[in-house]
Amino acid sequence: MPVPLLTSMHTASDVARPLVTIGDRALSAGELLSAATAVADEIAGARAVAIDARADLETVVATVGCLLAGVAAVPVPPDAGVFERRHILTDSGAELWLGEKPSDIGLPGFRVDVSARSSAAYPEPEPSTPALIVYTSGTTGAPKGVVLSRRAVAAGVDGVAEAWQWTPDDVLVHGLPLFHVHGLVLGVLGALRVGSPLVHTVRPAPDRYAAAGGSLYFGVPTVWSRVCADPASARALAGARLLVSGSAPLPVPVFEELTTLTGKAPIERYGMTETVITISTRFDGERRPGWVGLPVSGVRTRARSESGEEVAHDGETLGRLEIGGDTLFDGYLNNLAKTAEVMTPDGWFRTGDIAMIDPAGFHRIVGRESVDMIKSGGYRIGAGEVEQALLAHPAIREAAVVGVPDADLGQRIVAYVVGETPNPGEVIDFVAGALSVHKRPREIRVVEALPRNAMGKVRKQALLDDAR
Ligand code: MLC
Ligand code: AMP
């Protein structure tokens, strides 16, 4: 029989020690296992189940329940608006809803009870079984369901655990959302696989990080920049073993300030929903501002020029970054065409990121191929998806969305719209209600006309220049 995915949860030496703490509630390994088994008892036999993925213990118990039963977990952002939630539920084919049910959801379901107990035993599913279907944005259209197998989850966690010397002696702290790879796969399943207790602060606020007393901290760059803006909280992290940044580029000034305030250079690591975590600096290696390090164990990378040749590893030639290895997803659910677009014929995943590699194998991510893929606060947001939502507003005739450089969020969504004097605040709320709150434009600029080229295509660069 295959080795359990969440190995350490089954073999914890002290089953009574808190293994997962979220806010002021905690579960030991024993409690988590039996509460999750009670969920597995209810859902066994389903293909996919939706989870109302709030930052709470119920989300952890529900996800572990799915993994025990071999049912694909579909984390649904708790702030997902009606369009987005409907799309996720329909596309994923989720058969049940775990959590509190909004009135527009017709699926059967139940509330997860973290005090429920079951001692049923489930055989470990094959590594190829889907573990999660995570919805993520493309440049256009609705979010796509990324199918991650148990093998990919295991490989993604094991690679960084080796690079960071992450062990059960660590206490992991973060407050990231539990519906993406960073917070859920690395930040929850990672802790459960390694067996290091997790303290989740519900929100990634600097004072909560400071008060948590962990040895290993995860954050997106926005979180680290806010930590630096609160020097007392930053200094409180001086005793931690590792501060890890990922999901978006960590600005060099933030890297340097964090190093000065905490006495520790942060670890940077690079990942994607489709590939889990693939490149990182190491606990025992160089940490270079602006560079994300080396492929983790089991991961292969290559950077290719437009004509397809691998570029020189000279630390300056740019190439399109591709990834190979066990951490790769199985494809986009119900979307063979999109899957074929992002996979090379020889089985590598085209990340859409532009990178350079130096002679020592260190990687630097310099940007995205497409201006329509935006990263704001570490969230991936497709310009096309926001434009579609804007066009559904009755006062808007045309819309174009750009990601403008922003000191706090990395990129800030600015929407240019043409229409009958729409009210900016109301338009922002309209998008927040249709998609997810974090996909809302931070600014609306009403213009007479959008700049277009001879083909009629919007000139996004002109909008970016204008917004800057
Ligand atoms: C604001 N709010 C609104 C609103 N405007 N609600 C409704 N309508 C509106 N118009 C509310 C929000 O819901 C929220 O409420 C509060 O106001 C603040 O929202 P915000 O301003 O959007 O939050 P912000 O401070 O900007 O968030 C920053 C952040 C967040 C860093 C905390 O961006 C974040 O959590 N980022 C993490 C993203 C992440 O995990 N990415 C990983 C992807 S995986 P309330 O009640 O909620 O406070 C990946 C792979 C890899 O990338 O490599 O890791
Ligand atoms: P997501 O699918 O939300 O996981 O977003 C993946 C994208 O985030 C990648 O394609 C990169 O563009 C970006 N990203 C993740 N980690 C880093 C990092 N450490 N540095 C730069 N960009 C990153």
Short mmCIF file of C-alpha atoms and ligand atoms in Angstrom, two decimals, residues 79 175-177 179-183 186 203-204 220 222-223 226 246-248 269-273 276-277 375-380 408-409 425 428-430 432-433 437-438 440 442, ligand 1:
data_model
loop_
_atom_site.label_atom_id
_atom_site.label_comp_id
_atom_site.label_asym_id
_atom_site.label_seq_id
_atom_site.Cartn_x
_atom_site.Cartn_y
_atom_site.Cartn_z
CA ASP A 79 -15.13 35.93 -0.66
CA GLY A 175 -1.93 33.76 8.12
CA LEU A 176 -2.40 33.19 4.39
CA PRO A 177 -5.66 32.26 2.69
CA PHE A 179 -7.69 28.31 -0.94
CA HIS A 180 -4.37 28.56 -2.79
CA VAL A 181 -1.21 26.53 -3.06
CA HIS A 182 0.78 28.80 -0.73
CA GLY A 183 -1.51 28.80 2.30
CA LEU A 186 2.47 24.37 1.54
CA ARG A 203 -4.84 37.19 8.85
CA PRO A 204 -1.20 37.75 7.93
CA VAL A 220 3.82 36.89 0.37
CA THR A 222 3.09 42.33 0.67
CA VAL A 223 3.14 40.71 4.10
CA ARG A 226 4.04 45.37 5.97
CA GLY A 246 6.95 33.53 -2.18
CA SER A 247 4.04 33.88 -4.63
CA ALA A 248 5.37 37.12 -6.12
CA ARG A 269 11.04 30.48 -3.27
CA TYR A 270 9.13 30.34 -6.53
CA GLY A 271 6.03 28.36 -7.33
CA MET A 272 2.78 28.18 -9.25
CA THR A 273 -0.58 26.58 -8.75
CA VAL A 276 3.54 23.66 -6.60
CA ILE A 277 6.88 24.98 -5.27
CA LYS A 375 -0.09 39.55 -9.31
CA SER A 376 -1.61 41.75 -6.64
CA GLY A 377 -0.88 41.03 -2.97
CA GLY A 378 0.34 37.60 -4.15
CA TYR A 379 -3.01 36.81 -5.80
CA ARG A 380 -2.95 35.84 -9.48
CA ASP A 408 2.43 47.57 -1.13
CA LEU A 409 0.70 45.08 -3.45
CA GLY A 425 -16.89 53.13 -5.88
CA ILE A 428 -15.41 48.45 -7.57
CA ASP A 429 -18.09 46.90 -5.35
CA PHE A 430 -19.75 45.41 -8.43
CA ALA A 432 -15.92 42.53 -5.73
CA GLY A 433 -19.42 41.02 -5.61
CA VAL A 437 -13.05 40.76 -3.32
CA HIS A 438 -9.31 40.53 -3.96
CA ARG A 440 -11.56 44.19 -7.46
CA ARG A 442 -8.31 49.49 -6.65
C1 MLC B 1 -12.35 45.88 0.82
N1 MLC B 1 -13.03 44.88 1.35
C2 MLC B 1 -14.16 44.75 0.66
C3 MLC B 1 -14.13 45.72 -0.37
N2 MLC B 1 -13.03 46.40 -0.23
N3 MLC B 1 -15.18 43.91 0.78
C4 MLC B 1 -16.20 44.00 -0.10
N4 MLC B 1 -16.24 44.91 -1.11
C5 MLC B 1 -15.25 45.79 -1.27
N5 MLC B 1 -15.31 46.67 -2.26
C6 MLC B 1 -12.61 44.10 2.53
C7 MLC B 1 -11.96 42.79 2.22
O1 MLC B 1 -12.91 41.76 2.05
C8 MLC B 1 -11.16 42.53 3.48
O2 MLC B 1 -12.03 42.14 4.51
C9 MLC B 1 -10.66 43.92 3.80
O3 MLC B 1 -11.58 44.82 3.17
C10 MLC B 1 -9.26 44.19 3.31
O4 MLC B 1 -9.19 43.73 1.99
P1 MLC B 1 -7.98 44.07 1.07
O5 MLC B 1 -7.74 45.54 1.12
O6 MLC B 1 -8.20 43.46 -0.23
O7 MLC B 1 -6.81 43.33 1.77
P2 MLC B 1 -5.36 43.67 1.61
O8 MLC B 1 -4.92 44.38 2.84
O9 MLC B 1 -5.09 44.36 0.32
O10 MLC B 1 -4.70 42.24 1.56
C11 MLC B 1 -3.33 42.06 1.48
C12 MLC B 1 -2.97 40.62 1.76
C13 MLC B 1 -3.74 39.75 0.79
C14 MLC B 1 -1.49 40.46 1.59
C15 MLC B 1 -3.36 40.28 3.19
O11 MLC B 1 -3.50 40.25 -0.51
C16 MLC B 1 -3.39 38.30 0.90
O12 MLC B 1 -3.82 37.60 1.80
N6 MLC B 1 -2.59 37.79 -0.07
C17 MLC B 1 -2.17 36.40 -0.13
C18 MLC B 1 -2.42 35.84 -1.49
C19 MLC B 1 -1.93 34.41 -1.61
O13 MLC B 1 -1.94 33.63 -0.66
N7 MLC B 1 -1.44 34.01 -2.80
C20 MLC B 1 -0.89 32.71 -3.01
C21 MLC B 1 -1.25 32.18 -4.39
S1 MLC B 1 -0.47 30.60 -4.64
P3 MLC B 1 -11.56 41.18 5.64
O14 MLC B 1 -12.76 41.05 6.52
O15 MLC B 1 -11.17 39.90 4.94
O16 MLC B 1 -10.41 41.88 6.28
C22 MLC B 1 0.98 30.97 -5.43
C23 MLC B 1 1.98 29.88 -5.59
C24 MLC B 1 3.15 30.25 -4.82
O17 MLC B 1 1.20 32.08 -5.76
O18 MLC B 1 4.25 30.38 -5.36
O19 MLC B 1 2.97 30.44 -3.63
#
